[in-house]
Short mmCIF file of C-alpha atoms and ligand atoms in Angstrom, two decimals:
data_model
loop_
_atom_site.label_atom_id
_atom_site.label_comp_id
_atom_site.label_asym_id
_atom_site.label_seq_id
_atom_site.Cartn_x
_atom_site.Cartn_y
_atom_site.Cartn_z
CA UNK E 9 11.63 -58.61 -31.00
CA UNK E 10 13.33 -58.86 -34.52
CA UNK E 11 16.74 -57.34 -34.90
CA UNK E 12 17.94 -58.58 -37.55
CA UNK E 13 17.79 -56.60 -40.33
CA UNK E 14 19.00 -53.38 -38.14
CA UNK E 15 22.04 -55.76 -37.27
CA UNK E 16 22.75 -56.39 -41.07
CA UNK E 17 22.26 -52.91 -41.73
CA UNK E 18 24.33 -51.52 -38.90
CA UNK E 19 27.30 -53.73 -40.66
CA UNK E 20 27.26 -52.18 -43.70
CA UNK E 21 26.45 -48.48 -41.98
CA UNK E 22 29.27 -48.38 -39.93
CA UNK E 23 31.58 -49.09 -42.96
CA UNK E 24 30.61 -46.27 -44.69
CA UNK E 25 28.69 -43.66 -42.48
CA UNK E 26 31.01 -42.50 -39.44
CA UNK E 27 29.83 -44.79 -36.63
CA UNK E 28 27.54 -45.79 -38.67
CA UNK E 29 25.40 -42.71 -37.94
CA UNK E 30 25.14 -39.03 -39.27
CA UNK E 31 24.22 -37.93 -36.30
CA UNK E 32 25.87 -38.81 -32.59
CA UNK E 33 22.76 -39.74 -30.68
CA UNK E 34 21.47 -42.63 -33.49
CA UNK E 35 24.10 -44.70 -32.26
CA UNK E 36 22.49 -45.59 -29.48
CA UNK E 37 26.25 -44.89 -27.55
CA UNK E 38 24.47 -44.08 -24.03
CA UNK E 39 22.07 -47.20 -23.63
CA UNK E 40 24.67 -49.89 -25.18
CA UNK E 41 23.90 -52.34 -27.94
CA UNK E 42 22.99 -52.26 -31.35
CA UNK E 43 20.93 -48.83 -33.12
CA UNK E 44 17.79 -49.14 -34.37
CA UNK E 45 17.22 -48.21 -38.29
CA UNK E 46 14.00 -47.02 -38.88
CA UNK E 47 11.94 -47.72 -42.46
CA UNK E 48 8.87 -45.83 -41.92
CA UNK E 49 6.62 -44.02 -39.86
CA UNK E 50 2.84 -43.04 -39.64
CA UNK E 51 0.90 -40.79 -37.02
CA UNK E 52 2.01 -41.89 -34.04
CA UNK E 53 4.12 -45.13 -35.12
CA UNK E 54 7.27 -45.56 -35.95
CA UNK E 55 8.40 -49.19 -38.02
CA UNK E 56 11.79 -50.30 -37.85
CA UNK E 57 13.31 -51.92 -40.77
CA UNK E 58 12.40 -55.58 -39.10
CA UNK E 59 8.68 -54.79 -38.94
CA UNK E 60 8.52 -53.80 -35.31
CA UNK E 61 6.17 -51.40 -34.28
CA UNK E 62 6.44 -48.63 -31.91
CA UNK E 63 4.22 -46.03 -30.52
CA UNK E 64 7.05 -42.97 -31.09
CA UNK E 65 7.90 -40.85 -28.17
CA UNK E 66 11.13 -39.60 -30.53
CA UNK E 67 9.28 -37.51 -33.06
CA UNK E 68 11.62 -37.18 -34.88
CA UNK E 69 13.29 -35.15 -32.03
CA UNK E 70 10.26 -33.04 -31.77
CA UNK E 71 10.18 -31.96 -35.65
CA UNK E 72 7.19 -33.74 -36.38
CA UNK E 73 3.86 -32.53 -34.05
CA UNK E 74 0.51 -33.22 -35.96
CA UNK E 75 1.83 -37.04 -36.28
CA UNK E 76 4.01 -38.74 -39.05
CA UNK E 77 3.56 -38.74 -42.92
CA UNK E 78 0.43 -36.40 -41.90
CA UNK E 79 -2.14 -36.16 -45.25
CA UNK E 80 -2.40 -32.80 -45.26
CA UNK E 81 1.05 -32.06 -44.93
CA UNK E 82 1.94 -34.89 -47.92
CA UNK E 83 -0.71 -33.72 -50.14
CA UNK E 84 1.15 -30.17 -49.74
CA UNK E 85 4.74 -31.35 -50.65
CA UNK E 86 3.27 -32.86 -53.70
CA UNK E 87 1.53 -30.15 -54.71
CA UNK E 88 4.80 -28.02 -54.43
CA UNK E 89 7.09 -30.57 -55.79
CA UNK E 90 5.54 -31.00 -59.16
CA UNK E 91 6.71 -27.52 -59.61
CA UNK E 92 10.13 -28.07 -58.85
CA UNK E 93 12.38 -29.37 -55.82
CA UNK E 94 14.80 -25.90 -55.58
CA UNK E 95 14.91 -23.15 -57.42
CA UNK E 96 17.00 -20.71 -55.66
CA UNK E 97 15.11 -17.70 -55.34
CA UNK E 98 12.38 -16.63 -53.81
CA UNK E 99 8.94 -18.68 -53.42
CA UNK E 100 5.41 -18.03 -52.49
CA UNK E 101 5.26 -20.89 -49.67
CA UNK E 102 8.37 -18.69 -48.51
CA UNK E 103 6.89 -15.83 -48.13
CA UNK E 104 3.76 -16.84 -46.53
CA UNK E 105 5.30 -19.09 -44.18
CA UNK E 106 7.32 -15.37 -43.24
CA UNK E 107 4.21 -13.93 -42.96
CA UNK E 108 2.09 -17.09 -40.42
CA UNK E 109 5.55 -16.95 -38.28
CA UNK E 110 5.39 -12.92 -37.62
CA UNK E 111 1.56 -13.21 -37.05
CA UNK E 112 2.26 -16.54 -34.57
CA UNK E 113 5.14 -15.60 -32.83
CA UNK E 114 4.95 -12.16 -31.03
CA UNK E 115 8.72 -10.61 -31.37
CA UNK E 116 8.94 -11.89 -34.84
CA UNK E 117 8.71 -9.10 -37.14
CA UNK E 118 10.69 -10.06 -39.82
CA UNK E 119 12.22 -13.62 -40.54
CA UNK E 120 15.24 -15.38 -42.24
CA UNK E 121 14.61 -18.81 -43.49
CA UNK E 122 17.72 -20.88 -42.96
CA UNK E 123 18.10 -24.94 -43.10
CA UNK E 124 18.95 -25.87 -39.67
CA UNK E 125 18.87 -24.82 -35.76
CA UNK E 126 22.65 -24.55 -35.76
CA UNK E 127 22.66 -22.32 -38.57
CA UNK E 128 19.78 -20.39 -37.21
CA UNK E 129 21.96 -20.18 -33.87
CA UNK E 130 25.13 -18.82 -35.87
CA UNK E 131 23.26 -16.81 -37.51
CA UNK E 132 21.60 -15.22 -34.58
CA UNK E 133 25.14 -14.90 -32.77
CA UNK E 134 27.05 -13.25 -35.65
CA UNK E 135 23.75 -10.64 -36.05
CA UNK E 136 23.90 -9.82 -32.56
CA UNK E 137 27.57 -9.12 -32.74
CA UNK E 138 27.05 -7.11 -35.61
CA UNK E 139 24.04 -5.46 -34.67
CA UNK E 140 25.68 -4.17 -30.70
CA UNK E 141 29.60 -4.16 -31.96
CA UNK E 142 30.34 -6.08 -29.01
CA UNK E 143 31.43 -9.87 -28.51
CA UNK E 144 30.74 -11.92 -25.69
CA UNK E 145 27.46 -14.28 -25.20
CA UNK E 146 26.46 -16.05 -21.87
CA UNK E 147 24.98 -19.39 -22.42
CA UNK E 148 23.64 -22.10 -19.90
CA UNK E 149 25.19 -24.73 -19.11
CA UNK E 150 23.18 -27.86 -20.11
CA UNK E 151 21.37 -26.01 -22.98
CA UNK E 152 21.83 -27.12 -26.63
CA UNK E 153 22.30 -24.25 -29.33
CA UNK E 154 23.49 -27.02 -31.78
CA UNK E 155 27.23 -27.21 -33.14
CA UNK E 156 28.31 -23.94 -34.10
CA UNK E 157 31.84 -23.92 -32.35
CA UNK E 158 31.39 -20.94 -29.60
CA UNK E 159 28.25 -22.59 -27.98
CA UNK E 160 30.51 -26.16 -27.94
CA UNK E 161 31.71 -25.36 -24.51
CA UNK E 162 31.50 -26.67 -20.95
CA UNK E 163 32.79 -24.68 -17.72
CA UNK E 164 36.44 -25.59 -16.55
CA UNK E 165 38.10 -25.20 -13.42
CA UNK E 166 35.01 -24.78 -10.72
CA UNK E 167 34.59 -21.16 -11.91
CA UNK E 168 31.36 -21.24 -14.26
CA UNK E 169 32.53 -18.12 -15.91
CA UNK E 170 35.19 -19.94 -17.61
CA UNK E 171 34.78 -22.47 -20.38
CA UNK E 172 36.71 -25.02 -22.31
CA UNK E 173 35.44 -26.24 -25.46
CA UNK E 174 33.67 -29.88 -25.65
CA UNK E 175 34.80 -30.56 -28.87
CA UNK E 176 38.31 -31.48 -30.03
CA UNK E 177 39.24 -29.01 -32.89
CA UNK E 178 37.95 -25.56 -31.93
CA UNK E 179 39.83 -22.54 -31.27
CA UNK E 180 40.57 -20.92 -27.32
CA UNK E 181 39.96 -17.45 -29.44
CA UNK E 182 36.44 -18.60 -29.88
CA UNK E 183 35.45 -20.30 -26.94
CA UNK E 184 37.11 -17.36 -24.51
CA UNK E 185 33.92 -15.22 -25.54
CA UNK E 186 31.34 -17.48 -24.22
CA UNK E 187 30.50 -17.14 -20.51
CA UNK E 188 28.85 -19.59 -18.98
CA UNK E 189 26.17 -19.33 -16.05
CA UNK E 190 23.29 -22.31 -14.56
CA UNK E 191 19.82 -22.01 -15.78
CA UNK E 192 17.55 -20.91 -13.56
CA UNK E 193 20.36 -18.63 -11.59
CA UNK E 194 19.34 -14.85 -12.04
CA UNK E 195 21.63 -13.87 -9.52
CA UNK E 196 24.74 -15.39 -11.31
CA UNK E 197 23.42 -13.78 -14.74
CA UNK E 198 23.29 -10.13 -12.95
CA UNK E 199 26.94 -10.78 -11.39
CA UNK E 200 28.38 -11.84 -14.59
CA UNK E 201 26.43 -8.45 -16.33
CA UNK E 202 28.49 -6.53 -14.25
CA UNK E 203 31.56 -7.89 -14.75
CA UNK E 204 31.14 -8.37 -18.43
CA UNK E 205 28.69 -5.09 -19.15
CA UNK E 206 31.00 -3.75 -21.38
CA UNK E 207 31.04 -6.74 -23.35
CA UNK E 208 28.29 -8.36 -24.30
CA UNK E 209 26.29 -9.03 -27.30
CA UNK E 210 24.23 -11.46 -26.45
CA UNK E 211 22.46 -13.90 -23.87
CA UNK E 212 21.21 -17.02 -25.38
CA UNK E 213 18.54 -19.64 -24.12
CA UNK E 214 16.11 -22.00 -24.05
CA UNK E 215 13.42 -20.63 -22.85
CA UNK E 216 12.16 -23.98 -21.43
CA UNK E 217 15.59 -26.56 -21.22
CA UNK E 218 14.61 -29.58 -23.52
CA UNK E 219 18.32 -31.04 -24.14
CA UNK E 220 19.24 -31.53 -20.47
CA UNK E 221 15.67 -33.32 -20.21
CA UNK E 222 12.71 -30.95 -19.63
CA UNK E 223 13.58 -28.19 -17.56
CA UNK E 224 10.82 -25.16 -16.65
CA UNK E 225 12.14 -21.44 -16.52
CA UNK E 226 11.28 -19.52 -13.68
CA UNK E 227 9.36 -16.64 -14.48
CA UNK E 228 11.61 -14.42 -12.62
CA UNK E 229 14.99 -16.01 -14.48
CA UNK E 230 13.79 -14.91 -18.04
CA UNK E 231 12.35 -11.91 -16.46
CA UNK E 232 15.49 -10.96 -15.48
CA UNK E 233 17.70 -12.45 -18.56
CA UNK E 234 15.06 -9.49 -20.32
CA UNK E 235 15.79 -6.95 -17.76
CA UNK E 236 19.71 -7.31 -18.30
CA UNK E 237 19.81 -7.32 -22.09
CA UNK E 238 17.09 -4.31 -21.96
CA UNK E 239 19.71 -2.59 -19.22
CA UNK E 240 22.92 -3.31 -21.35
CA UNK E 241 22.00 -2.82 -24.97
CA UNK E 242 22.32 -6.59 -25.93
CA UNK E 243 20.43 -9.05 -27.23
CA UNK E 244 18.22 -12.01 -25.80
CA UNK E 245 17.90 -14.61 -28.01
CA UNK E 246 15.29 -17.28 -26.99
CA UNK E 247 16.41 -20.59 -28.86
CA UNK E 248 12.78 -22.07 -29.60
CA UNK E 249 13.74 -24.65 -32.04
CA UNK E 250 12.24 -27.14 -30.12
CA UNK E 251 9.83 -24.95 -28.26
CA UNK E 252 8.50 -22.44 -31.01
CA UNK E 253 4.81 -24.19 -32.13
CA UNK E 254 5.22 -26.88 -29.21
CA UNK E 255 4.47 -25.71 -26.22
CA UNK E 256 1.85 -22.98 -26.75
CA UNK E 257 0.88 -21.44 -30.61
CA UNK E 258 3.05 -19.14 -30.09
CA UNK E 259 5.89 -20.24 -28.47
CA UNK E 260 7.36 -20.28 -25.34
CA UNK E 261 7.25 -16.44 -25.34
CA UNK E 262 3.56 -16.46 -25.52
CA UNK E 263 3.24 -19.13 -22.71
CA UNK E 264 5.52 -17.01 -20.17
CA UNK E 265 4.84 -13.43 -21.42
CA UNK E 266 8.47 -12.24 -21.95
CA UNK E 267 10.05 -11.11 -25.75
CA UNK E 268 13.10 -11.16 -27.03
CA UNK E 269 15.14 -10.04 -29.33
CA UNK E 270 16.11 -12.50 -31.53
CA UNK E 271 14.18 -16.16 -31.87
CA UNK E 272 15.33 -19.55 -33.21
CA UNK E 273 13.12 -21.99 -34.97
CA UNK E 274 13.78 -25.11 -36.06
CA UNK E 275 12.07 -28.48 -36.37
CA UNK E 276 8.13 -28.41 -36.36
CA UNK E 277 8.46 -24.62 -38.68
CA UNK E 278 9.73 -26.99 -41.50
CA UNK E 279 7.08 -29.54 -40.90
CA UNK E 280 9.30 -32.66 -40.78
CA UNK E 281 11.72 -31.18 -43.83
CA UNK E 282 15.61 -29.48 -43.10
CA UNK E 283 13.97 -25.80 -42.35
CA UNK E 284 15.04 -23.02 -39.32
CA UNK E 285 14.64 -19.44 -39.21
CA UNK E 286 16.22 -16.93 -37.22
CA UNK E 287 13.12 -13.88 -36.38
CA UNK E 288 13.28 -11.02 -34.86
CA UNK E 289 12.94 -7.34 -33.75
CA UNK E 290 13.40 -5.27 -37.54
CA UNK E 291 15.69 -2.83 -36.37
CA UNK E 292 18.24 -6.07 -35.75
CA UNK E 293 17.02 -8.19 -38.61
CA UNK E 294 17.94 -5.29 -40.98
CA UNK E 295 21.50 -5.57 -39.96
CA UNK E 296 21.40 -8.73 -42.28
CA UNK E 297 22.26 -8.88 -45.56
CA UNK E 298 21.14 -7.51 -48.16
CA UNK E 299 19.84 -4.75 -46.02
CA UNK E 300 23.00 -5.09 -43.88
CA UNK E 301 26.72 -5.55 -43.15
CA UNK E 302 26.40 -8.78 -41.61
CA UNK E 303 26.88 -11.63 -43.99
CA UNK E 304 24.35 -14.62 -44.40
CA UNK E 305 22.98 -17.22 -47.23
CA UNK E 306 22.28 -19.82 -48.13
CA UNK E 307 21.42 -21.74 -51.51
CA UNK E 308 18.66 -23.69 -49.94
CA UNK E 309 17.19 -21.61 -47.72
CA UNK E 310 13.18 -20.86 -48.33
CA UNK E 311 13.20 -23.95 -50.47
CA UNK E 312 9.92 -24.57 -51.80
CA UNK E 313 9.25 -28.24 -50.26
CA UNK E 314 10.30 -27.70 -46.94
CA UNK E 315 8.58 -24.18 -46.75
CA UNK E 316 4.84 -25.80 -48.23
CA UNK E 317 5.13 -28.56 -45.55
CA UNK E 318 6.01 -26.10 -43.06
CA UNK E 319 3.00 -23.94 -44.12
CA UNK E 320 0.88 -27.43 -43.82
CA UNK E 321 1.98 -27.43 -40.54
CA UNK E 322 1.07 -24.29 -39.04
CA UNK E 323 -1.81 -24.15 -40.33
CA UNK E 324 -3.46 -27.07 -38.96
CA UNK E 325 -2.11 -26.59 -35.59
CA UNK E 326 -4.64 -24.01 -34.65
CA UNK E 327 -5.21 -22.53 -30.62
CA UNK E 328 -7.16 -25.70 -29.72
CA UNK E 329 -5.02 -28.40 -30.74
CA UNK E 330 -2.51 -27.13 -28.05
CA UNK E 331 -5.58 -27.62 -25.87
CA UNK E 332 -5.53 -31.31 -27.26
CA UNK E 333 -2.18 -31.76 -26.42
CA UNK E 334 -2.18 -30.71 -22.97
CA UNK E 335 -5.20 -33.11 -22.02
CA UNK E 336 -2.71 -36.03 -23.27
CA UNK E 337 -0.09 -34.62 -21.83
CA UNK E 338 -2.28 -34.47 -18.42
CA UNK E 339 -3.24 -38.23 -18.64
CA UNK E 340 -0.04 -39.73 -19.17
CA UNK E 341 1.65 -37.26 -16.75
CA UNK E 342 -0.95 -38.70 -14.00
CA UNK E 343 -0.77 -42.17 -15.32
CA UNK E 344 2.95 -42.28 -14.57
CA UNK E 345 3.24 -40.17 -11.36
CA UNK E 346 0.52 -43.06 -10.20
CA UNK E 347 2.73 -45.82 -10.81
CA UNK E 348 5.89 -43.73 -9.63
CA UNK E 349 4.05 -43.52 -6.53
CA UNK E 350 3.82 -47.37 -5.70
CA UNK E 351 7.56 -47.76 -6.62
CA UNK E 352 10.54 -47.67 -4.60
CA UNK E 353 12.09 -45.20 -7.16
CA UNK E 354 12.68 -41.93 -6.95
CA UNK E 355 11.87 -40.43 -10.11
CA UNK E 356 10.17 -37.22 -11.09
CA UNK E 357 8.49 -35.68 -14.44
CA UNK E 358 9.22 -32.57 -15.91
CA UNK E 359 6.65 -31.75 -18.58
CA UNK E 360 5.62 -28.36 -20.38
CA UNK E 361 3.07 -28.65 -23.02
CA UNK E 362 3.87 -32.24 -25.40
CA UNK E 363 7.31 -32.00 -24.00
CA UNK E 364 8.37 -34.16 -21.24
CA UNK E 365 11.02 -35.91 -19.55
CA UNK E 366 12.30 -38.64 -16.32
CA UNK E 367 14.58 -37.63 -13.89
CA UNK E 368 15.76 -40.69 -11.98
CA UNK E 369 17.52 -40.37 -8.41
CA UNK E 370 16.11 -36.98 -7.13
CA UNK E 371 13.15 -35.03 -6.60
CA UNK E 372 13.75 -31.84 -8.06
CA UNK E 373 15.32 -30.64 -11.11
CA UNK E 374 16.07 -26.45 -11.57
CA UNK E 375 19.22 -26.84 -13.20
CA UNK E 376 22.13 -29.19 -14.73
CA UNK E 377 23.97 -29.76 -11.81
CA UNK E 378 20.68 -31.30 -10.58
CA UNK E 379 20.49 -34.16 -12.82
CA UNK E 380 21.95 -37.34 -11.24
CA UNK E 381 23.08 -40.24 -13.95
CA UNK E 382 21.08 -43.13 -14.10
CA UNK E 383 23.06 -46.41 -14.21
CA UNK E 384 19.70 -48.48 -14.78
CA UNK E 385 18.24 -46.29 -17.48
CA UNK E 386 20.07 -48.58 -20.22
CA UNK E 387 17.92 -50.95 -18.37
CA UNK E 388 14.47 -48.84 -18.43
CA UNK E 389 14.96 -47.89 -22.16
CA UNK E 390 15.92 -51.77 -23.77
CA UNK E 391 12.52 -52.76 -21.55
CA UNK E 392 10.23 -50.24 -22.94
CA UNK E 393 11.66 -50.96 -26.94
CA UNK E 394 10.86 -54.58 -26.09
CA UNK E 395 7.53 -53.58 -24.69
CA UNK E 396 6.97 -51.20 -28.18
CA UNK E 397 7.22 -47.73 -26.86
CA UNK E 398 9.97 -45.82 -28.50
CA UNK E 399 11.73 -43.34 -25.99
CA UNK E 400 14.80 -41.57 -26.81
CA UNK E 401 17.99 -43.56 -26.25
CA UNK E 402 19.78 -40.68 -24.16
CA UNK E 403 18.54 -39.96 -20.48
CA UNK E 404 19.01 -36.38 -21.20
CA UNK E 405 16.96 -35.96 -24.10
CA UNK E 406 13.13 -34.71 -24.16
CA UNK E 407 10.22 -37.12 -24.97
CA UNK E 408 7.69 -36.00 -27.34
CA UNK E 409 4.38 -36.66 -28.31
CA UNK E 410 2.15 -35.55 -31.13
CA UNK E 411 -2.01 -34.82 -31.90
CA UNK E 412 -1.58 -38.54 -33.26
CA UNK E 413 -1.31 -40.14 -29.78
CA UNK E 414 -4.45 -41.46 -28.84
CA UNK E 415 -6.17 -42.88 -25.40
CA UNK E 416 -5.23 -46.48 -27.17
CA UNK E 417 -1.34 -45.43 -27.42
CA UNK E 418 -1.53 -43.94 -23.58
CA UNK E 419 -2.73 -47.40 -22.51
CA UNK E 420 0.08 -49.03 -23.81
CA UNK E 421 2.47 -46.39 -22.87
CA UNK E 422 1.42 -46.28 -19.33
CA UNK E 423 1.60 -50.46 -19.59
CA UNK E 424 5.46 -50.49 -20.78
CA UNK E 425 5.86 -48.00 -18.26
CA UNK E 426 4.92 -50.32 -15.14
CA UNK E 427 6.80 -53.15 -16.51
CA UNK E 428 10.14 -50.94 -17.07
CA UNK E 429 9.34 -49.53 -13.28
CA UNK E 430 9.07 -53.14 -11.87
CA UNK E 431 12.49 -53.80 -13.78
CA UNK E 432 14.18 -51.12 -11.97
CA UNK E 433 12.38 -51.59 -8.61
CA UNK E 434 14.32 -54.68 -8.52
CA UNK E 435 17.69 -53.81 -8.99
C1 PLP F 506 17.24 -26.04 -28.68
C2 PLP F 506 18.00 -26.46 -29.89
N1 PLP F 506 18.68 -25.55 -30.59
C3 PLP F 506 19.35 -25.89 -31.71
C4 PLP F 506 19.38 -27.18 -32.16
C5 PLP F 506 20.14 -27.54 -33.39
O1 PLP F 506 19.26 -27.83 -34.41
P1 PLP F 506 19.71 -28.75 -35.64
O2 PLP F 506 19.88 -30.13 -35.11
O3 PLP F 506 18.59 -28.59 -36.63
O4 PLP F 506 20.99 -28.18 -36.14
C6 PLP F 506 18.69 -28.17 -31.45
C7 PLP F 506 18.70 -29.57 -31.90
O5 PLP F 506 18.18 -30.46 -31.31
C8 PLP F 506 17.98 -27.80 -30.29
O6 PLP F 506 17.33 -28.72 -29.55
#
């Protein structure tokens, strides 16, 4: 494998781009050695800048779904870019792309276009303090709500109802109104209601975990995350920025049958470009300005590129391409439990939909405390680069896959796969 020219431009990176990165996980700090730069990608391959090839499990973090540089979705952004990159008002992809969200996802009767899942997440925080007049959120520990300083947090002291902050240089004023509970714990949710009834704005969540690997709700957790916000007067908010469009056409709200208030998007709404929305029930959406008193904007939000590809997007991922991506899904979930199976290891999947994830050391995985740290997955991910199969370089990340992958790309997956297995069965 060549590695040069990522060395060479790691060098000059990391003298002018903080780490070398713009963004923590590209710098490949949890598997050791040198990051990867990446030149180009098509359908299901990914190219790094010394010509390697890679079937990509990445996806670009689950933003891209119908495969990379797809035609349809190119031929789009040209067609909208000839007219103009930004123009700060309102566009006709913009509204239409409103319009395919409210008819796709079910609690999403009116939208705001922002550009990214953190800004959707403040967003969605600040509303539902506006909207109830009250403060306090509970958020899991283990899910991601991106960097907006009151989800930064982690619990302190052995008592999960109090956090600390996981990031120097944020306020104890904002952290002290996050409570934090473990997913998959409705009894802990309904004991912290009571205690904090009086209080609360908001519960947020993923409605399946992707950023502590895959983890699935049970049915009766969001039932009950529903039945507390519906009992209080607050709002659920169901982060779907990585699950909105992936895991069923409608979201994961359609695939488990419970609404909520408030919805995140992110990634595969913008169709590869910087695009999120926050969506929601009207009677809260209207809180937002200019209908509202709470404050929100944003010069290039709706903008006409990322809104067209978007619209690309969505529209070729119709009810039976989810149908698509399960069979793959299926195969490679088999494929691996099969070689799992004649190994030594003890290592489980967790997959939902074209989502999917390893958990080494343990057999069952409801909740962050669960996950056990693998010292040999450093190990597991240099052997499958080196075998071409591009995973993500952090243990606790989600894999994804895309309508790209083909029964050619699942051979060689399923290939790597054995020879990373036999690497770690001898350690
Ligand atoms: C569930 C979830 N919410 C929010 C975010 C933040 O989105 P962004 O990186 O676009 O700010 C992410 C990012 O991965 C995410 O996975």
């Amino acid at each position: 494998m060549q590695t040069k020219n990522s060395e060479t431009l790691y060098e000059r990176a990391k003298k002018v781009l903080v780490g070398g990165v713009d963004s923590p996980v590209r710098a490949f700090g949890s598997v050791g050695g040198k990051p990867i730069f990446i030149k180009k990608a098509k359908g299901s391959k990914i190219f790094d800048v010394d010509d390697n090839e890679y079937v990509d499990y990445v996806c670009s973090w689950g933003a891209v779904i119908l495969g990379h540089a797809d035609e349809d979705v190119l031929d789009a952004v040209s067609e909208a870019v000839k007219n103009g990159t930004s123009f700060g008002f309102t566009n006709p992809y913009e509204v239409e792309l409103a319009e395919t969200v409210s008819k796709r996802v079910k609690s999403a009767e009116m939208v705001r276009f922002v550009n990214s899942g953190t800004e959707a997440a403040m967003t969605s925080l600040r509303l539902a303090r506006g909207y109830t007049g009250k403060k306090k959120v509970i958020k899991f520990i283990g899910n991601y709500h991106g960097h907006f300083d009151p989800f930064l947090v982690k619990s302190g002291s052995g008592l999960a109802t109090y956090s600390i902050s996981s990031s120097d240089g944020i306020t104890e004023g904002c952290i002290s109104d996050t409570i934090l509970s473990d997913y998959n714990d409705a009894e802990s949710v309904i004991n912290l209601s009571k205690i904090f009834k009086d209080d609360l704005a908001a519960i947020i969540v993923e409605p399946v975990a992707g950023n502590m690997g895959v983890i699935k709700p049970d049915l009766s957790f969001l039932k009950t995350l529903r039945e507390v916000c519906d009992r209080l007067g607050c709002v659920l908010i169901f982060d779907e920025v990585i699950t909105g469009f992936r895991v069923s056409y409608g979201g994961a709200q359609e695939l488990f049958g419970v609404l909520p208030d408030l919805t995140l998007l992110g990634k595969i709404v913008g169709g590869g470009f910087p695009l999120a929305a926050v969506a929601g029930k009207k009677e809260i959406m209207k809180k937002l300005s200019p209908l509202g008193s709470v404050y929100q904007a944003g010069t290039l939000a709706g903008n006409p590129v990322a809104t067209a590809a978007g619209l690309a997007t969505l529209k070729k991922l119709t009810r039976d391409q989810y149908d698509k991506l399960e069979d793959y899904g299926k195969r490679l979930e088999e494929g691996i439990n099969k070689i799992l199976d004649q190994s030594k290891l003890e290592t489980i999947v967790n997959r939902v939909g074209s989502m999917f994830s390893l958990f080494f050391n343990t057999s069952k995985v409801k909740k962050y405390s669960d996950i056990k740290s693998s010292k040999t997955f450093p190990k597991f991910f240099w052997k499958m680069i080196e075998n071409k199969i591009f995973i993500p370089p952090s243990q606790y990340e989600s894999l994804f896959f895309t309508l790209s992958h083909d029964k050619d790309d699942l051979e060689k997956t399923l290939e790597a796969f054995k020879s990373a297995v036999n690497v770690l069965n001898h350690e």
